[in-house]
PDB file of C-alpha atoms in Angstrom:
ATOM      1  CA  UNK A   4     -14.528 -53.761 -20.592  1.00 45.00           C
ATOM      2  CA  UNK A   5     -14.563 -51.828 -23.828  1.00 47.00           C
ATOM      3  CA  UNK A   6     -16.352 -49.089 -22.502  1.00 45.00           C
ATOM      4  CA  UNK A   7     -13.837 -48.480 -19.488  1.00 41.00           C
ATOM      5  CA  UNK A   8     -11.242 -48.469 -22.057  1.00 46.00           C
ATOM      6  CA  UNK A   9     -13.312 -45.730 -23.907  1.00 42.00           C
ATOM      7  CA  UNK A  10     -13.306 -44.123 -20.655  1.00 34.00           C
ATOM      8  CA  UNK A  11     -10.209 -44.167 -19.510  1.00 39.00           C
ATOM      9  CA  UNK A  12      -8.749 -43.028 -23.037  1.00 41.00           C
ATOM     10  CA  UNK A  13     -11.105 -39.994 -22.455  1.00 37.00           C
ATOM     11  CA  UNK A  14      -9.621 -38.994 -19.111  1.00 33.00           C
ATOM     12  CA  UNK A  15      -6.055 -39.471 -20.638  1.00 39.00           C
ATOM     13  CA  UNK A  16      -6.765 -37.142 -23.606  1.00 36.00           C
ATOM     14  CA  UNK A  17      -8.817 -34.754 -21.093  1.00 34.00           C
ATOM     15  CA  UNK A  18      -5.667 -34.824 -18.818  1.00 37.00           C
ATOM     16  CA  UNK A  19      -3.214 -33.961 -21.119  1.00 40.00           C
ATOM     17  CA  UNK A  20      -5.144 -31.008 -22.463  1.00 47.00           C
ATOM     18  CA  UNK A  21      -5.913 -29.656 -19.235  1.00 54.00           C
ATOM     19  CA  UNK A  22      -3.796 -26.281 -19.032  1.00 78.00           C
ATOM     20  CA  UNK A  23      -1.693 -25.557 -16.351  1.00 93.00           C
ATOM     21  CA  UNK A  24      -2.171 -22.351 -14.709  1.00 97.00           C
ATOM     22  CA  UNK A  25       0.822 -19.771 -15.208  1.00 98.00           C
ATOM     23  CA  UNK A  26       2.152 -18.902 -11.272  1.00 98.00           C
ATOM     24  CA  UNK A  27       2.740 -15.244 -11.681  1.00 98.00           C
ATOM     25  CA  UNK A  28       4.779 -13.579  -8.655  1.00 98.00           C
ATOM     26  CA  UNK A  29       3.551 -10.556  -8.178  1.00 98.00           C
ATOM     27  CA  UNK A  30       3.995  -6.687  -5.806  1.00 98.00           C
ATOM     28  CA  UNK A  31       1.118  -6.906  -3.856  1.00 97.00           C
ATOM     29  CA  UNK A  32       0.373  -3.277  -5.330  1.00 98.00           C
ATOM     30  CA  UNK A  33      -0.995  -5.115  -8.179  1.00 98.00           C
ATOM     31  CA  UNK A  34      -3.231  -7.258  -6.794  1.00 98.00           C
ATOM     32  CA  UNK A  35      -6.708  -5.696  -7.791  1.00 98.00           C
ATOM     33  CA  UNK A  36      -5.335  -4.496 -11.329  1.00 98.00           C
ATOM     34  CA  UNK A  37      -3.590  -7.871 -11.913  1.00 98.00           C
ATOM     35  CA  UNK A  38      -6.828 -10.176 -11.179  1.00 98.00           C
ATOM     36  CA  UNK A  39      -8.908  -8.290 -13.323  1.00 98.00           C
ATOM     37  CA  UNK A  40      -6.483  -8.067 -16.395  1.00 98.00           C
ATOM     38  CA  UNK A  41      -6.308 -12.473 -15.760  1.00 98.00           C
ATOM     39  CA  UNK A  42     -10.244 -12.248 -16.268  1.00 98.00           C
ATOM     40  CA  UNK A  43     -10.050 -10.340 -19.210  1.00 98.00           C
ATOM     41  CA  UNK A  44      -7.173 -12.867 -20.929  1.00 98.00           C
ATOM     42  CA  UNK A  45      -9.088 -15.673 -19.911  1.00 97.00           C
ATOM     43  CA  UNK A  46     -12.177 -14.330 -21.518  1.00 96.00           C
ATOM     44  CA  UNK A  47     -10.111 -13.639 -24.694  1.00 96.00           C
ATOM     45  CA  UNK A  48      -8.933 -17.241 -24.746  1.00 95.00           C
ATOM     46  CA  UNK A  49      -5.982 -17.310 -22.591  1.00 96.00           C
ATOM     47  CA  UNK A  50      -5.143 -19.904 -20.248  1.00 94.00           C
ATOM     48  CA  UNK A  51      -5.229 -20.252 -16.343  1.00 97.00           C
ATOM     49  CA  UNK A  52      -3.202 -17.376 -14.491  1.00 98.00           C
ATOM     50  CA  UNK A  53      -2.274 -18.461 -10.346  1.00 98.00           C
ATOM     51  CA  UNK A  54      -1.455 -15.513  -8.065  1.00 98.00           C
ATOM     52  CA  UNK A  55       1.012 -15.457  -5.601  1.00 98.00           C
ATOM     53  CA  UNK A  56       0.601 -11.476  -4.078  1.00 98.00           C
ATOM     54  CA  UNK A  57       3.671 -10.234  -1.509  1.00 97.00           C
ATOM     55  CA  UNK A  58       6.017  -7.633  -1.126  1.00 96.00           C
ATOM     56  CA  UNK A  59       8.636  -7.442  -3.907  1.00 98.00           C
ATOM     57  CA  UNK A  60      11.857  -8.225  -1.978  1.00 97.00           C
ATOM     58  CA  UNK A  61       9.527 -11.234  -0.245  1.00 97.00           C
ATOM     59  CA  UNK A  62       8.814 -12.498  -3.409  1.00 98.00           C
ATOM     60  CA  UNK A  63      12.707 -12.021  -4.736  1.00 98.00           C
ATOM     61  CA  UNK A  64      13.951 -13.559  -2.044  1.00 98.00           C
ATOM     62  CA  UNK A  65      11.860 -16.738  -2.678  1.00 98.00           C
ATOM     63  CA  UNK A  66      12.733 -17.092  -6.381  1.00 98.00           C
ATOM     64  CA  UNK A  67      16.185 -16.325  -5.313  1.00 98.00           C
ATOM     65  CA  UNK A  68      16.044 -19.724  -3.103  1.00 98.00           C
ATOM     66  CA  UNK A  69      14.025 -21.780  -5.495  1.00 97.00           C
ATOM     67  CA  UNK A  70      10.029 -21.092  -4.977  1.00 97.00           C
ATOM     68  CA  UNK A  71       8.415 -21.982  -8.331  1.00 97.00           C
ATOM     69  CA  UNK A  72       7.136 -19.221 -10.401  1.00 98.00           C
ATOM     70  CA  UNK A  73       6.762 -18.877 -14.247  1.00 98.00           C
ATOM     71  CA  UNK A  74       6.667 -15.133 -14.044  1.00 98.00           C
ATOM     72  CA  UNK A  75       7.795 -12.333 -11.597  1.00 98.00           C
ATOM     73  CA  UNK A  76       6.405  -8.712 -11.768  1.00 98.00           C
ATOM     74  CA  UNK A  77       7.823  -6.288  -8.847  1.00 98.00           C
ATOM     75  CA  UNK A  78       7.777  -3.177  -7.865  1.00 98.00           C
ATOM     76  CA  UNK A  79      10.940  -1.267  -8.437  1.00 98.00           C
ATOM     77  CA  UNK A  80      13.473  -2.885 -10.555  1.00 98.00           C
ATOM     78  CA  UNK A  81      16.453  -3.299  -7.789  1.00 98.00           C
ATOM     79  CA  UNK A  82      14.516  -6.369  -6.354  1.00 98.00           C
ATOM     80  CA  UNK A  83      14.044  -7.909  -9.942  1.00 98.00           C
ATOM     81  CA  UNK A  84      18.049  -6.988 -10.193  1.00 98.00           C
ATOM     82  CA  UNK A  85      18.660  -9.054  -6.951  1.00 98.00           C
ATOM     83  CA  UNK A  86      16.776 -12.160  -9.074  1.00 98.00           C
ATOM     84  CA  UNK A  87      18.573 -11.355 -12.018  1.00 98.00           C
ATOM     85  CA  UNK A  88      22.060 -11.241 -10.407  1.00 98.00           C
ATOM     86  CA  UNK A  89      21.370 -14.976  -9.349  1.00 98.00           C
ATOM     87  CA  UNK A  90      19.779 -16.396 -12.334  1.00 98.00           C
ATOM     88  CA  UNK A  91      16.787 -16.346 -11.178  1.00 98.00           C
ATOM     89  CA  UNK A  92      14.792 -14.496 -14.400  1.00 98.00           C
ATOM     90  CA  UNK A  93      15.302 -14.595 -17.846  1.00 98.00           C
ATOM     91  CA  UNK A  94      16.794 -11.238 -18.637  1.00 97.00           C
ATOM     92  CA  UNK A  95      16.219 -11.072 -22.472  1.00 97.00           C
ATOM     93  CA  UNK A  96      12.027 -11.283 -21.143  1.00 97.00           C
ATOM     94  CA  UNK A  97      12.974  -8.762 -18.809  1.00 97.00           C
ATOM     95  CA  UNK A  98      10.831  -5.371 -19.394  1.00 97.00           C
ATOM     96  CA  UNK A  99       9.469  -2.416 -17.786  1.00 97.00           C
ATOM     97  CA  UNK A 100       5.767  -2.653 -17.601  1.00 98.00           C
ATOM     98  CA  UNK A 101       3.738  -0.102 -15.682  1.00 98.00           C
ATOM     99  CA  UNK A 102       4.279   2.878 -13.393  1.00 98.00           C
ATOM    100  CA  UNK A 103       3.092   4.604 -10.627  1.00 98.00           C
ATOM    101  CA  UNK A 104       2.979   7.570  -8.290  1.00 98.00           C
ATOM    102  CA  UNK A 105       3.771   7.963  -4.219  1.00 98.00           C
ATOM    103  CA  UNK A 106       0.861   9.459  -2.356  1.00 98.00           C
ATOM    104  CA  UNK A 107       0.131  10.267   1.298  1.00 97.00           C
ATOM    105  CA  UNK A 108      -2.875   9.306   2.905  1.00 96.00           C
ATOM    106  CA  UNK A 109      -4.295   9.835   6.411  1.00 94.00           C
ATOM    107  CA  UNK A 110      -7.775   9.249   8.061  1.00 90.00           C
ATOM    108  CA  UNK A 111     -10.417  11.429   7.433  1.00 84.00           C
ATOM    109  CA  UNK A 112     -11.189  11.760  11.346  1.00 64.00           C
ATOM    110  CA  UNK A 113      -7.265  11.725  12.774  1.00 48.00           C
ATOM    111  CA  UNK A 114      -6.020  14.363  14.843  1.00 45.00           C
ATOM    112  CA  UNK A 115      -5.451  17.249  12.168  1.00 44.00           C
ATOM    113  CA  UNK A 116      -4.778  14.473   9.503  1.00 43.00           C
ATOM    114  CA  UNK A 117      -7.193  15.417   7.051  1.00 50.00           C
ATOM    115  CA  UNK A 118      -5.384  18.901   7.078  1.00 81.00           C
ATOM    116  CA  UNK A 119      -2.312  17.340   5.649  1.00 90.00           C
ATOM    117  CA  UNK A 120      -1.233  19.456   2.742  1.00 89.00           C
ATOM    118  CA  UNK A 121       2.317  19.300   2.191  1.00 92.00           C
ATOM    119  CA  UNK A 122       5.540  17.452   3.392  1.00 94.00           C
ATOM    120  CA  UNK A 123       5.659  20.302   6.262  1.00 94.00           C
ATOM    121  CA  UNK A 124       2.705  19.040   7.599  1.00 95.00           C
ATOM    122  CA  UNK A 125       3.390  15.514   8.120  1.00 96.00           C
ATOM    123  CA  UNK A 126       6.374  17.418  10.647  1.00 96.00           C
ATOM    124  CA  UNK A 127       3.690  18.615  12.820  1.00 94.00           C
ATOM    125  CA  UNK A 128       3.861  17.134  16.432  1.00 95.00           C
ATOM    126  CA  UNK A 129       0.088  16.070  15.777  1.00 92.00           C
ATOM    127  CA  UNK A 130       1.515  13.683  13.422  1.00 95.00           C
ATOM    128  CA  UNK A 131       3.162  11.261  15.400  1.00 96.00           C
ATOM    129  CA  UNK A 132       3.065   7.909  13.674  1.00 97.00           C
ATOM    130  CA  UNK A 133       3.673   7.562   9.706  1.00 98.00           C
ATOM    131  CA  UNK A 134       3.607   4.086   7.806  1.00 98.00           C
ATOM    132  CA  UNK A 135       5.644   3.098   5.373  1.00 97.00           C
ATOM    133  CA  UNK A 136       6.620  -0.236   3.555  1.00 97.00           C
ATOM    134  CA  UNK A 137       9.927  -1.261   5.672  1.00 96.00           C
ATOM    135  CA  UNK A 138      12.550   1.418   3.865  1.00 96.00           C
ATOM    136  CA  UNK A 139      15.234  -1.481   3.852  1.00 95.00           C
ATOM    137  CA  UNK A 140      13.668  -3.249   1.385  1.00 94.00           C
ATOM    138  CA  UNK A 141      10.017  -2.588   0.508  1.00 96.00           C
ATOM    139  CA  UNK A 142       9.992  -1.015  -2.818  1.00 97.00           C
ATOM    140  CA  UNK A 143       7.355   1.520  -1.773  1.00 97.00           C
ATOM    141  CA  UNK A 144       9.152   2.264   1.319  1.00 97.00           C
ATOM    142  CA  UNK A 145      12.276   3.011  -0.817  1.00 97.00           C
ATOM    143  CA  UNK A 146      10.642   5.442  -2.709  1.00 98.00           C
ATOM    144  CA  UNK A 147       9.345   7.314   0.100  1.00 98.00           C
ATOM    145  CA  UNK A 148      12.546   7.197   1.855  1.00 98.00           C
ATOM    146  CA  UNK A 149      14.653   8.534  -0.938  1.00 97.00           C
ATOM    147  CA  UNK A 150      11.990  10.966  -1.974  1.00 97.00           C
ATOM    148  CA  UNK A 151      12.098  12.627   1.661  1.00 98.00           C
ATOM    149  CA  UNK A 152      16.190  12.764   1.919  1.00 97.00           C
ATOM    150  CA  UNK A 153      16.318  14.339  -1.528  1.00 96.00           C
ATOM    151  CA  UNK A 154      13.265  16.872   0.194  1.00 96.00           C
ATOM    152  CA  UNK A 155      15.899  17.280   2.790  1.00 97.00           C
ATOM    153  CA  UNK A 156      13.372  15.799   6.258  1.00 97.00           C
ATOM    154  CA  UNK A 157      14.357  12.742   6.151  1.00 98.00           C
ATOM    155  CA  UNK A 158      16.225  12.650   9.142  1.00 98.00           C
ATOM    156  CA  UNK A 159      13.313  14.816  11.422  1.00 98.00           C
ATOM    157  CA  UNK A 160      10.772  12.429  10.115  1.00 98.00           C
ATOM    158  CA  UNK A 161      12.231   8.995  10.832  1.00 97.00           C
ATOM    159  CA  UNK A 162      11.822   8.961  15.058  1.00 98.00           C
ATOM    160  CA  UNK A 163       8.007   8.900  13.493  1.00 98.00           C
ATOM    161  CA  UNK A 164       8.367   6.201  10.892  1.00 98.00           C
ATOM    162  CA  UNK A 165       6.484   3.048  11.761  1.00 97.00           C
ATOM    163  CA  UNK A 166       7.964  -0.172   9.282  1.00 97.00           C
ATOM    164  CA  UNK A 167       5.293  -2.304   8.156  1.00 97.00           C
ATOM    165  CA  UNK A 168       5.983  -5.640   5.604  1.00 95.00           C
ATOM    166  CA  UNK A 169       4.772  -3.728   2.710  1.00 96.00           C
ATOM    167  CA  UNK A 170       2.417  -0.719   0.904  1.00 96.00           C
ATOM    168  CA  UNK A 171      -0.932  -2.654   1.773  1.00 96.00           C
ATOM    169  CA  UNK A 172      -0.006  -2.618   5.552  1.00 97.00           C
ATOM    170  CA  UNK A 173       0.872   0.533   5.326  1.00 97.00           C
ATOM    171  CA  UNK A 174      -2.570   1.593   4.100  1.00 96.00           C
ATOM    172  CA  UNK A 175      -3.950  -0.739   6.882  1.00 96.00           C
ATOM    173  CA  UNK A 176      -2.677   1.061   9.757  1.00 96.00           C
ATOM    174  CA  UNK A 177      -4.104   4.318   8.319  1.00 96.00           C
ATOM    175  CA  UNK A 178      -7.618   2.884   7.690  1.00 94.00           C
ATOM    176  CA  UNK A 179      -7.607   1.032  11.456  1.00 95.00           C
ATOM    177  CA  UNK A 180      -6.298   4.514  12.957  1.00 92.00           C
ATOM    178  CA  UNK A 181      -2.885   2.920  14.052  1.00 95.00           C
ATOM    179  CA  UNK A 182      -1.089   5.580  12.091  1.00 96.00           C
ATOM    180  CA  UNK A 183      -1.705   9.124  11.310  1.00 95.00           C
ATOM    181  CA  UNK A 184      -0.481   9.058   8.132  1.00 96.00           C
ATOM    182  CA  UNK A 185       1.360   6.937   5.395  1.00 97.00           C
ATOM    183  CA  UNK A 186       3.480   7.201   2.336  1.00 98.00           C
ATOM    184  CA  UNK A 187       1.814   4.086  -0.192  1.00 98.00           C
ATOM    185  CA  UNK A 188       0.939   4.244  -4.052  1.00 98.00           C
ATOM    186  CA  UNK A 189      -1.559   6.545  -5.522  1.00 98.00           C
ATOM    187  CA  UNK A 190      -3.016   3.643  -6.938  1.00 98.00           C
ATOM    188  CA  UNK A 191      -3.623   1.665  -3.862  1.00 96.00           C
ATOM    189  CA  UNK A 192      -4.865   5.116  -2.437  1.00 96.00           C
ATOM    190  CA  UNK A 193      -7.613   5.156  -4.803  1.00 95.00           C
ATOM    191  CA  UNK A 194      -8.395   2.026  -3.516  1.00 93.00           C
ATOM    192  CA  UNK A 195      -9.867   2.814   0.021  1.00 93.00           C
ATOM    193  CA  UNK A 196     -13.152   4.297   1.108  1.00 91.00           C
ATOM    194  CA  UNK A 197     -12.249   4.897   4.893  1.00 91.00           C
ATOM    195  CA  UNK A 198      -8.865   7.417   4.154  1.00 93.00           C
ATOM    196  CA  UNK A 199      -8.356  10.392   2.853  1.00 93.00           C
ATOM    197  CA  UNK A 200      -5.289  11.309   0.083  1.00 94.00           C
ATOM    198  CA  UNK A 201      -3.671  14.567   1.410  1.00 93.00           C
ATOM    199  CA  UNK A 202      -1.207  14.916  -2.266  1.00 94.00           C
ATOM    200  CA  UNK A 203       0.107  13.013  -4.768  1.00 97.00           C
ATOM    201  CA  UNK A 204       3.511  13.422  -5.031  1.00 97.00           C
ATOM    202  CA  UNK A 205       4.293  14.409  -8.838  1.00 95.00           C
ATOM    203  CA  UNK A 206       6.621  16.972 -10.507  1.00 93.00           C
ATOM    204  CA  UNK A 207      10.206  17.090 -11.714  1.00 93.00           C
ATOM    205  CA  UNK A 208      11.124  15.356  -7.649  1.00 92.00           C
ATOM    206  CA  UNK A 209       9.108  13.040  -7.461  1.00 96.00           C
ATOM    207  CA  UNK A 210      10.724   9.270  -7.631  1.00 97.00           C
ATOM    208  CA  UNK A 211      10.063   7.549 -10.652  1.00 97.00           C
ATOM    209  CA  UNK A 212       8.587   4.624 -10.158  1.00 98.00           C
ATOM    210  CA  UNK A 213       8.494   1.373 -12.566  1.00 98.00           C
ATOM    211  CA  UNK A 214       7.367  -2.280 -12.336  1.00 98.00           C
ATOM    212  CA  UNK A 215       9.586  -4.759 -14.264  1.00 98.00           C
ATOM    213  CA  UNK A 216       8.083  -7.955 -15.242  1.00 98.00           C
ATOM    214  CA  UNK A 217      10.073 -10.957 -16.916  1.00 98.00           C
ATOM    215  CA  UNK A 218       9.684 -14.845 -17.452  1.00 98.00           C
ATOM    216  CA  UNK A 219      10.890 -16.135 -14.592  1.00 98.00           C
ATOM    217  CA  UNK A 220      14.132 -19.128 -15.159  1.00 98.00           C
ATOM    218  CA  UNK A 221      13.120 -22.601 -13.983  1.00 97.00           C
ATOM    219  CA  UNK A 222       9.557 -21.788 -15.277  1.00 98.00           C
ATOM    220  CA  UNK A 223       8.266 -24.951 -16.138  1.00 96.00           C
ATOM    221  CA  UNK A 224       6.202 -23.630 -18.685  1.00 97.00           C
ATOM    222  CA  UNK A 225       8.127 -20.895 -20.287  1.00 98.00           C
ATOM    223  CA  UNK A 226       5.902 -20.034 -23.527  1.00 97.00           C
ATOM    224  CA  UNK A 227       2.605 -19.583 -21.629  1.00 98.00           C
ATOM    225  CA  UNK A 228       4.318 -17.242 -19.298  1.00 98.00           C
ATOM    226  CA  UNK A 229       5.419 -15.383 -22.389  1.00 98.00           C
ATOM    227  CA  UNK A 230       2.445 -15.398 -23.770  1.00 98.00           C
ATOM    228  CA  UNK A 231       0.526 -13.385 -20.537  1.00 98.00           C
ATOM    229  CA  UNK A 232       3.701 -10.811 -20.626  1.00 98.00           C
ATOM    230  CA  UNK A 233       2.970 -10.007 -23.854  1.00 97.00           C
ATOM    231  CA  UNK A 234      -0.665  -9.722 -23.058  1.00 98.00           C
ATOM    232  CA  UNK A 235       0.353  -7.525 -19.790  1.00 98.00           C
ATOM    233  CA  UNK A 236       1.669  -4.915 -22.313  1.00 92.00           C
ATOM    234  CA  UNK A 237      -1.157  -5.714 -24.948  1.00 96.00           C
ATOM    235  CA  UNK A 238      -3.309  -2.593 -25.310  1.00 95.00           C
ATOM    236  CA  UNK A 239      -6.542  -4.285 -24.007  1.00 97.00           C
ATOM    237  CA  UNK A 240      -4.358  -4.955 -20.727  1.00 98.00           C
ATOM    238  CA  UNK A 241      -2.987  -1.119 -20.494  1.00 97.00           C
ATOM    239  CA  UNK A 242      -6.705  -0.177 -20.569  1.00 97.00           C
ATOM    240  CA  UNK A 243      -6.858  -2.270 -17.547  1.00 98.00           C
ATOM    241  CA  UNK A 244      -4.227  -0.819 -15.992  1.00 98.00           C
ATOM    242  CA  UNK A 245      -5.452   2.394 -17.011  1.00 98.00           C
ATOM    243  CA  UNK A 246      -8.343   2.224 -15.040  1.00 98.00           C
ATOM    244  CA  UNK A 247      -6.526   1.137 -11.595  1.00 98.00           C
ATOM    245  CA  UNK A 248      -4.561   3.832 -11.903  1.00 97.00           C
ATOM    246  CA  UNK A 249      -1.338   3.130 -13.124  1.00 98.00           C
ATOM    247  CA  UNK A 250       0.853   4.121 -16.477  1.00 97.00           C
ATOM    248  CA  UNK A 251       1.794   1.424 -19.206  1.00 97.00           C
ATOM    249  CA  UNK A 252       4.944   2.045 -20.090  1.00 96.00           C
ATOM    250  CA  UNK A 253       5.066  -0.865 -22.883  1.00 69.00           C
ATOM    251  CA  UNK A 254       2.531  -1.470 -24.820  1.00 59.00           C
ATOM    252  CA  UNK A 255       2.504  -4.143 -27.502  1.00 52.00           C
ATOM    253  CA  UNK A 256       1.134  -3.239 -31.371  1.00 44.00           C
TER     254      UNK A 256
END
């Protein structure tokens, strides 16, 4: 009898030292750079990080309705507005974390679409089907579309636009041959083996682009979610985040 008390009071301590994992909401943009900066905080001693990967306004949505998080990271800061506006973050957490570039992509073997140059080009009849993350909502697809109305094609290029849920499927279609072309990230880009990246949209027009990240309300464990921001802006994680390809914009001392 004594030793199944012994037991059991082991268990009870062992249960209530167990750490949660930290549900972190994330643009599916992230999802490669994200998982490998959770290793690295785990191997300095952090605690357990949980995924959940989708398109921003997906993901907004959700919190927006309730869907547990303890941290939200999105892609452009107009969906992490629509959480703020209902109370869904914490604002004073809120901060701008990383950013990225546009690039288009086609396959390698398309009609002409390895020959893709320029904006022109993607005008071409040749070109006939371009992805993008839906242009409604997907923050990749917002970018693209405001980027080609301020380049003034806009409007000839939309009879071609295909809307897919977000920047991954938009890369899919390319790789599968579905589309001839597609507007995504540069770092997702750099991801794939079986496209080819026609430019990188940079310069004094190109959008800028920023991830937000903040503690998310109803988090039910508030100070380990602050605790992996601060490590997302941490120096060890910006060398992370170097290497995927994007640009820390905060970075902690």
């Amino acid at each position: 009898m004594r030793r199944i008390s012994t037991l059991a009071a082991a268990f009870a301590f062992f249960a209530l030292n167990v750490q949660e994992p930290v549900t972190v909401s994330a643009a599916i943009s992230l999802t490669n750079a994200l998982e490998a900066v959770a290793k690295a905080y785990a191997d300095a001693g952090g605690g357990p990080i949980r995924f959940n990967f989708a398109g921003s306004n997906v993901l907004a949505r959700r919190l927006v309705n309730g869907a547990p998080a303890d941290l939200f990271i999105s892609a452009d800061a107009a969906q992490m507005d629509v959480a703020a506006q209902s109370g869904a973050i914490d604002n004073a957490s809120r901060v701008d974390l990383l950013g990225n570039r546009l690039a288009i992509v086609a396959p390698p073997q398309s009609a002409g679409g390895s020959q893709i140059r320029s904006l022109d080009d993607l005008l071409r009849p040749d070109v006939k089907r371009i992805a993008l993350g839906d242009p409604s909502a997907v923050p990749a697809g917002v970018y693209a579309r405001n980027y080609l109305r301020a380049a003034g094609i806009w409007t000839r290029l939309e009879p071609k636009i295909v809307h897919v849920a977000n920047v991954r499927a938009a890369l899919t279609v390319v790789e599968n041959g579905s589309a001839d072309a597609a507007i995504v990230y540069e770092t997702d880009a750099a991801l794939s083996t079986s496209i080819v990246t026609a430019f990188v949209v940079a310069g004094p027009d190109a959008p800028r682009i920023v991830y937000p990240a903040a503690v998310v309300a109803r988090s039910r464990q508030p100070e380990a979610a602050r605790r992996f921001l601060s490590f997302l802006h941490s120096s060890a994680a910006s060398t992370i985040f170097r290497r995927f390809g994007f640009s820390p914009l905060a970075t902690a001392p």
